[in-house]
Tab-separated table of C-alpha atoms in Angstrom:
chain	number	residue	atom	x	y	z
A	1	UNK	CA	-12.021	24.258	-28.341
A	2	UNK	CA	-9.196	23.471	-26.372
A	3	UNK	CA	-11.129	22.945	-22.965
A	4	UNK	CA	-13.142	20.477	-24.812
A	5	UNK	CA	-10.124	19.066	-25.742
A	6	UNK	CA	-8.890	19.376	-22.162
A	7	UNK	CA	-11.954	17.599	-21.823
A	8	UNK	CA	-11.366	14.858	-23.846
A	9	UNK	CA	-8.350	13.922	-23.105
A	10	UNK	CA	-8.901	14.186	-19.534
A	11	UNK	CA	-12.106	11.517	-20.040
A	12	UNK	CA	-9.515	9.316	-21.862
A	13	UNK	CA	-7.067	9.288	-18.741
A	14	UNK	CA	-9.599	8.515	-16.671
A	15	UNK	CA	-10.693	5.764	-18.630
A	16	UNK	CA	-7.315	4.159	-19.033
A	17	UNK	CA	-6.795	4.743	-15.072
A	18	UNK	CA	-9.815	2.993	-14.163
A	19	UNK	CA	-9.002	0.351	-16.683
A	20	UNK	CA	-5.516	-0.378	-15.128
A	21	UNK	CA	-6.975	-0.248	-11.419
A	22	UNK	CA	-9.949	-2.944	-12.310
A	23	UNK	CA	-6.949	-4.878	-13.935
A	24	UNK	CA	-4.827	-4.592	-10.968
A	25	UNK	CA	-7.442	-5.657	-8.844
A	26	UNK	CA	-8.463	-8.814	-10.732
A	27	UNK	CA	-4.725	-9.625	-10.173
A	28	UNK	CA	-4.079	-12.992	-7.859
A	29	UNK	CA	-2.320	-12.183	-5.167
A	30	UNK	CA	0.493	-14.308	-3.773
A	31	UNK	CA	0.046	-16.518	-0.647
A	32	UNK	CA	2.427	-16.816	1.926
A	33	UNK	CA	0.990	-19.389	4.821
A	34	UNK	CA	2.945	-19.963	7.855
A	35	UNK	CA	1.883	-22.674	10.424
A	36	UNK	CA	4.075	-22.597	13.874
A	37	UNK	CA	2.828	-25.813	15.856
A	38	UNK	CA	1.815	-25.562	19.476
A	39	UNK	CA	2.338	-22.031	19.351
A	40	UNK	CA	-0.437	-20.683	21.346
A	41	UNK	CA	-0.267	-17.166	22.612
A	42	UNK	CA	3.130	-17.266	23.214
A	43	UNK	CA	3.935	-14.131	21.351
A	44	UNK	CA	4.683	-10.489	22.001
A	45	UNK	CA	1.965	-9.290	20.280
A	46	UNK	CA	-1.131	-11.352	21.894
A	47	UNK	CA	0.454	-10.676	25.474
A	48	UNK	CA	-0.537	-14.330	26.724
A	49	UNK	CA	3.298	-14.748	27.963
A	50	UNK	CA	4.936	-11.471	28.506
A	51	UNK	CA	8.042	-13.709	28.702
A	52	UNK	CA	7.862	-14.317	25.168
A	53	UNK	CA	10.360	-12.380	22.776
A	54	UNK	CA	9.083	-12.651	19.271
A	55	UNK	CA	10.243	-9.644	17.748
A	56	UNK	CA	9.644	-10.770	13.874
A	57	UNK	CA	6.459	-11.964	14.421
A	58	UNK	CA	5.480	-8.777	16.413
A	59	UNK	CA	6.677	-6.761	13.199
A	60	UNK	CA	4.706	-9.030	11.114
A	61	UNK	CA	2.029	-8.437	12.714
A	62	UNK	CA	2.229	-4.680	13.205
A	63	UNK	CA	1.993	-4.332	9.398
A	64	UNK	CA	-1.533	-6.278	8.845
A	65	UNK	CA	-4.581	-7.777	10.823
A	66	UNK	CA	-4.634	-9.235	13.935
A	67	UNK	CA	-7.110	-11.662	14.735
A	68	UNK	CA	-6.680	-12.081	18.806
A	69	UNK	CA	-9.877	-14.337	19.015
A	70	UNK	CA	-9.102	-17.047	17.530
A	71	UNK	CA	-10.081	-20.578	18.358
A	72	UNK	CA	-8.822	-24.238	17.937
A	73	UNK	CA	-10.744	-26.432	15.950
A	74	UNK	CA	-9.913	-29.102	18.354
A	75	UNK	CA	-7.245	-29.800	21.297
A	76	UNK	CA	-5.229	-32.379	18.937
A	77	UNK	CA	-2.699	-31.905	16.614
A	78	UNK	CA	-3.610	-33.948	13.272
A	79	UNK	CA	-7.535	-33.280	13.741
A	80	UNK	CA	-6.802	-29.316	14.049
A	81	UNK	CA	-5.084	-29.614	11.086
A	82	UNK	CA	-7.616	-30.934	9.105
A	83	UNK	CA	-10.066	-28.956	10.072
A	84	UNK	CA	-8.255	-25.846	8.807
A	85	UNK	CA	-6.882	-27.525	5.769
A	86	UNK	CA	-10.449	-28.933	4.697
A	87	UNK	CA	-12.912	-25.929	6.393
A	88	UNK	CA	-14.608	-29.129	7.817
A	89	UNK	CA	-15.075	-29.376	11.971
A	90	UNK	CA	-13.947	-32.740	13.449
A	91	UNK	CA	-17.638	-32.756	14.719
A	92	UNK	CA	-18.593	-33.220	11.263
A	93	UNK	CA	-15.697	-35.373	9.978
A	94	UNK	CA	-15.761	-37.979	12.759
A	95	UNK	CA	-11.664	-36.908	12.541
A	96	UNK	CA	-10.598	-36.623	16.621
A	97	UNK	CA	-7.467	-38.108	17.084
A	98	UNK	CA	-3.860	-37.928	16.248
A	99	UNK	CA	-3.794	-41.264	14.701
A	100	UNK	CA	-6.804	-40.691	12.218
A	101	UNK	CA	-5.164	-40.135	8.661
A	102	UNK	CA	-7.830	-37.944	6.519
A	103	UNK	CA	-7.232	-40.056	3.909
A	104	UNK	CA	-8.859	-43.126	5.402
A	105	UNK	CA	-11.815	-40.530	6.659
A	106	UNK	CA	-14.711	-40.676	3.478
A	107	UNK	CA	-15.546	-37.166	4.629
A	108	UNK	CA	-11.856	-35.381	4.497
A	109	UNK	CA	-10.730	-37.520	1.573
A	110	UNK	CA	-13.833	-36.023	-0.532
A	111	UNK	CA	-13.042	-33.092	0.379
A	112	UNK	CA	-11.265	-30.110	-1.396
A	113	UNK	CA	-8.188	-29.211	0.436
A	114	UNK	CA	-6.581	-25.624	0.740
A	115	UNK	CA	-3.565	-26.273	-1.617
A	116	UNK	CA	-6.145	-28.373	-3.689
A	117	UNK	CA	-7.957	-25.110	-3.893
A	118	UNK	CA	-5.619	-22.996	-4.785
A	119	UNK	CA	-4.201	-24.978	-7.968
A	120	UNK	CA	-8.085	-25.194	-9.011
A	121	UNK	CA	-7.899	-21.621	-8.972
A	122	UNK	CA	-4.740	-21.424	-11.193
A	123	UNK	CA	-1.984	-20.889	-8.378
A	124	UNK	CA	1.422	-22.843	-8.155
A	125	UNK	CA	1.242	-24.597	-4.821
A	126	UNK	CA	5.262	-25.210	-2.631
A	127	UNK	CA	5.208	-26.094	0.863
A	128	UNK	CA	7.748	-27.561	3.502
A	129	UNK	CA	7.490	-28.586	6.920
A	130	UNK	CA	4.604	-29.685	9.256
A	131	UNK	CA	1.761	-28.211	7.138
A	132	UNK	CA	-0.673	-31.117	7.666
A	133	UNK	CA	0.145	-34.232	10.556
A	134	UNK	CA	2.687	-35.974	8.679
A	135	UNK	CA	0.281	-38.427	7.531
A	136	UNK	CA	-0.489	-36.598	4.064
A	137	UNK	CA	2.841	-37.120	3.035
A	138	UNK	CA	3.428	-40.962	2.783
A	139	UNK	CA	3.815	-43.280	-0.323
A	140	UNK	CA	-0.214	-43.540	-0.238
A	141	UNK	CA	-1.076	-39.747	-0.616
A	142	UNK	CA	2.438	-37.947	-1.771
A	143	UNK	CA	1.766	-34.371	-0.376
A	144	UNK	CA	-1.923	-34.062	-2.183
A	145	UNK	CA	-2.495	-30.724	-3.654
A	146	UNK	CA	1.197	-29.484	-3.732
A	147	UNK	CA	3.180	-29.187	-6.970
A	148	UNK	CA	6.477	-29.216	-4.722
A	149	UNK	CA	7.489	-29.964	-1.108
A	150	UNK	CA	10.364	-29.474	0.845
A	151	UNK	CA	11.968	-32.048	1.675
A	152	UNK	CA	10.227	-34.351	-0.262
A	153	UNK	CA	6.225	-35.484	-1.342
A	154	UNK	CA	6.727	-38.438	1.479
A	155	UNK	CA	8.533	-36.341	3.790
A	156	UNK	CA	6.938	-33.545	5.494
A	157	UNK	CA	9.985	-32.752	7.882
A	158	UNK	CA	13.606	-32.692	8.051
A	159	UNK	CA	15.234	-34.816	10.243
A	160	UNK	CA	16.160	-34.066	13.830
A	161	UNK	CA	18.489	-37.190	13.845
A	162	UNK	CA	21.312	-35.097	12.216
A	163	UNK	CA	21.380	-32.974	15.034
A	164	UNK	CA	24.605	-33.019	17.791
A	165	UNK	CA	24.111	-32.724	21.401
A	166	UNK	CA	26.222	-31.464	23.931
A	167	UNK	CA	25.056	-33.367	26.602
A	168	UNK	CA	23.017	-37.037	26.954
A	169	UNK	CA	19.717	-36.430	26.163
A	170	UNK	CA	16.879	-36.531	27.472
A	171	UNK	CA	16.330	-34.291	30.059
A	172	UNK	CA	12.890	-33.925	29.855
A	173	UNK	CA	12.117	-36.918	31.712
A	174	UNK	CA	9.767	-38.376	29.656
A	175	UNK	CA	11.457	-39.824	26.597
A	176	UNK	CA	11.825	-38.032	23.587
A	177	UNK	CA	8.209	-37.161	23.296
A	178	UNK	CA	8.611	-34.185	25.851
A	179	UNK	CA	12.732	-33.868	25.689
A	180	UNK	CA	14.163	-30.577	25.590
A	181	UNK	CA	17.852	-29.260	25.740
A	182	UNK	CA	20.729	-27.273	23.989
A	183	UNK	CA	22.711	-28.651	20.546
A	184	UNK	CA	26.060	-28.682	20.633
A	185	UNK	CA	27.861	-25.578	20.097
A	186	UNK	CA	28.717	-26.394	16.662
A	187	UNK	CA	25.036	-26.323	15.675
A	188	UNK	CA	23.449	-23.743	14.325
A	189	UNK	CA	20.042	-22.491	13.650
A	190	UNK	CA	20.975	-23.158	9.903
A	191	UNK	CA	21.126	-26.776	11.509
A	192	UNK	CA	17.811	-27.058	12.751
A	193	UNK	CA	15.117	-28.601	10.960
A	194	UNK	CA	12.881	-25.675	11.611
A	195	UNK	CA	15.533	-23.388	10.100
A	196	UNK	CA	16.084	-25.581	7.129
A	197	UNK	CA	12.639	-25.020	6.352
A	198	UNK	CA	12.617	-21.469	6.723
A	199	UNK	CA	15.554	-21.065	4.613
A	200	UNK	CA	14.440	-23.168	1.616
A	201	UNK	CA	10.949	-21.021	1.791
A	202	UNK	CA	13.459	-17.802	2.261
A	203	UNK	CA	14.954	-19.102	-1.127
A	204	UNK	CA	11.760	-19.445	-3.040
A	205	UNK	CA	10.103	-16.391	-1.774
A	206	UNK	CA	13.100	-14.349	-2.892
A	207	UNK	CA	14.707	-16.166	-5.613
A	208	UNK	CA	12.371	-15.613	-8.381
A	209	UNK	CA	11.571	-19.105	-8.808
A	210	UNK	CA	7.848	-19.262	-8.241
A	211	UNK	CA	5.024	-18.690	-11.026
A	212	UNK	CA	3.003	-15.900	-10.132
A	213	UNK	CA	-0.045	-16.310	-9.023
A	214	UNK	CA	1.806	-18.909	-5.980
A	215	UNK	CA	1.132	-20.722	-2.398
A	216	UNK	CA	4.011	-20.846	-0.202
A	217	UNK	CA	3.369	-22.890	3.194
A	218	UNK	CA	6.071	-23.266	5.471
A	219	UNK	CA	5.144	-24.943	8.658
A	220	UNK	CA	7.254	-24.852	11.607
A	221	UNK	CA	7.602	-27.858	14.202
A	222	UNK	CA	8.734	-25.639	17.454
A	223	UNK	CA	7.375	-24.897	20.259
A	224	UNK	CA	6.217	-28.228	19.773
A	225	UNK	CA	8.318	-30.725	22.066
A	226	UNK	CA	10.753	-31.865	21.582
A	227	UNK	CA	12.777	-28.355	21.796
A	228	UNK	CA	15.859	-28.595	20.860
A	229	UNK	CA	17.631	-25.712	20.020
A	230	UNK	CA	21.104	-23.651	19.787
A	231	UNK	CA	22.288	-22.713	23.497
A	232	UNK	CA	22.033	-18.745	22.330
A	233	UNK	CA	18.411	-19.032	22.467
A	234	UNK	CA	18.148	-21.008	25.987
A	235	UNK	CA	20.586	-18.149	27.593
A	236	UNK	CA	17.646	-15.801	26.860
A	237	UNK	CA	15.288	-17.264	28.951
A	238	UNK	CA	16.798	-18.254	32.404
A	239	UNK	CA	15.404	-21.103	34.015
């Protein structure tokens, strides 16, 4: 009698167990998208650039998948970027230059986008930073598919224009389109636009704030030109 009770109740625990794992596995799981522009293989981890010291993201990347052949949907910014955000090729979308806004494009506009997808699907959708071209946040659009954005629905990026210099700028040579050089020593990364975003997704991430199940997106501008950065992080690469 009592190993059919043994029995019994060991059926029961079984039951419940199985019960909590399907549970757990029809759980959502939280998002977390990070988008670093013009990044290429310039990372520890894909050893493209030796040179490269990216300690977090070699950590990061330690602890999950790497995917080391990946390629770009096309050699432009704004039409890469709607290809991955839409799962539609720019040889299908007619969508090859910088200057094509996917809202004026029938085939991208009609199109369910990834943070479109994921409030269908019940999540709650924050972003900040370059995320899409710049283009999808604007009066006309108003950052389509996100419940919030950082810094605003028609601003994709904070501004560089707060940022001191220690030196005339630029030294690139080409205008501002390809500048590159130090802040002045009072800036910090804290400063930058780039770290502005990462702290206000730091903040959401860890403060509690967000619904479960939630998107995060936090798109970073850099490498992309121009670079301007603290002096601390020049000093590590001589030139």
């Amino acid at each position: 009698m009592k190993f059919l009770r043994f029995l019994k109740a060991a059926a029961v625990c079984c039951f419940l167990t199985a019960l909590t794992v399907q549970a757990a596995e029809k759980k959502p799981m939280n998002v977390l998208f990070i988008a670093i522009d013009d990044l290429n293989d310039w990372t520890g981890m894909l050893k493209g650039n030796p040179q490269a010291k990216t300690p977090h993201m070699d950590r990061l990347a330690a602890k999950g998948m790497l995917f080391t052949n990946a390629h770009c949907a096309a050699p432009a910014c704004g039409p890469s970027r709607s290809a991955i955000m839409s799962g539609i090729r720019p040889s299908t979308s007619g969508n090859y230059i910088n200057k094509s806004s996917f809202i004026h494009n029938p085939i991208l506009n009609n199109s369910v986008l990834l943070p479109e997808f994921f409030q269908q699907n019940g999540y709650y959708v924050a972003g900040a930073g370059k995320l899409f071209h710049g283009y999808h946040f604007n009066e006309e659009v108003k950052g389509r598919g996100f419940d919030e954005y950082f810094p605003s629905k028609t601003q994709d990026l904070p501004s560089f224009e707060g940022l001191k210099f220690a030196s005339k700028l630029p030294m690139g040579g080409w205008g501002r389109q390809a500048d590159w050089g130090p802040c002045h020593p009072d800036v910090t990364l804290d400063d930058h636009p780039d770290g502005i975003t990462a702290n206000w997704a730091k903040e959401k991430l860890l403060g509690g704030e967000l619904q479960d199940p939630f998107f995060l997106g936090a798109g970073i501008f850099e490498p992309h030109l121009p670079n301007y950065a603290p002096q601390e992080y020049f000093d590590r690469f001589p030139l």
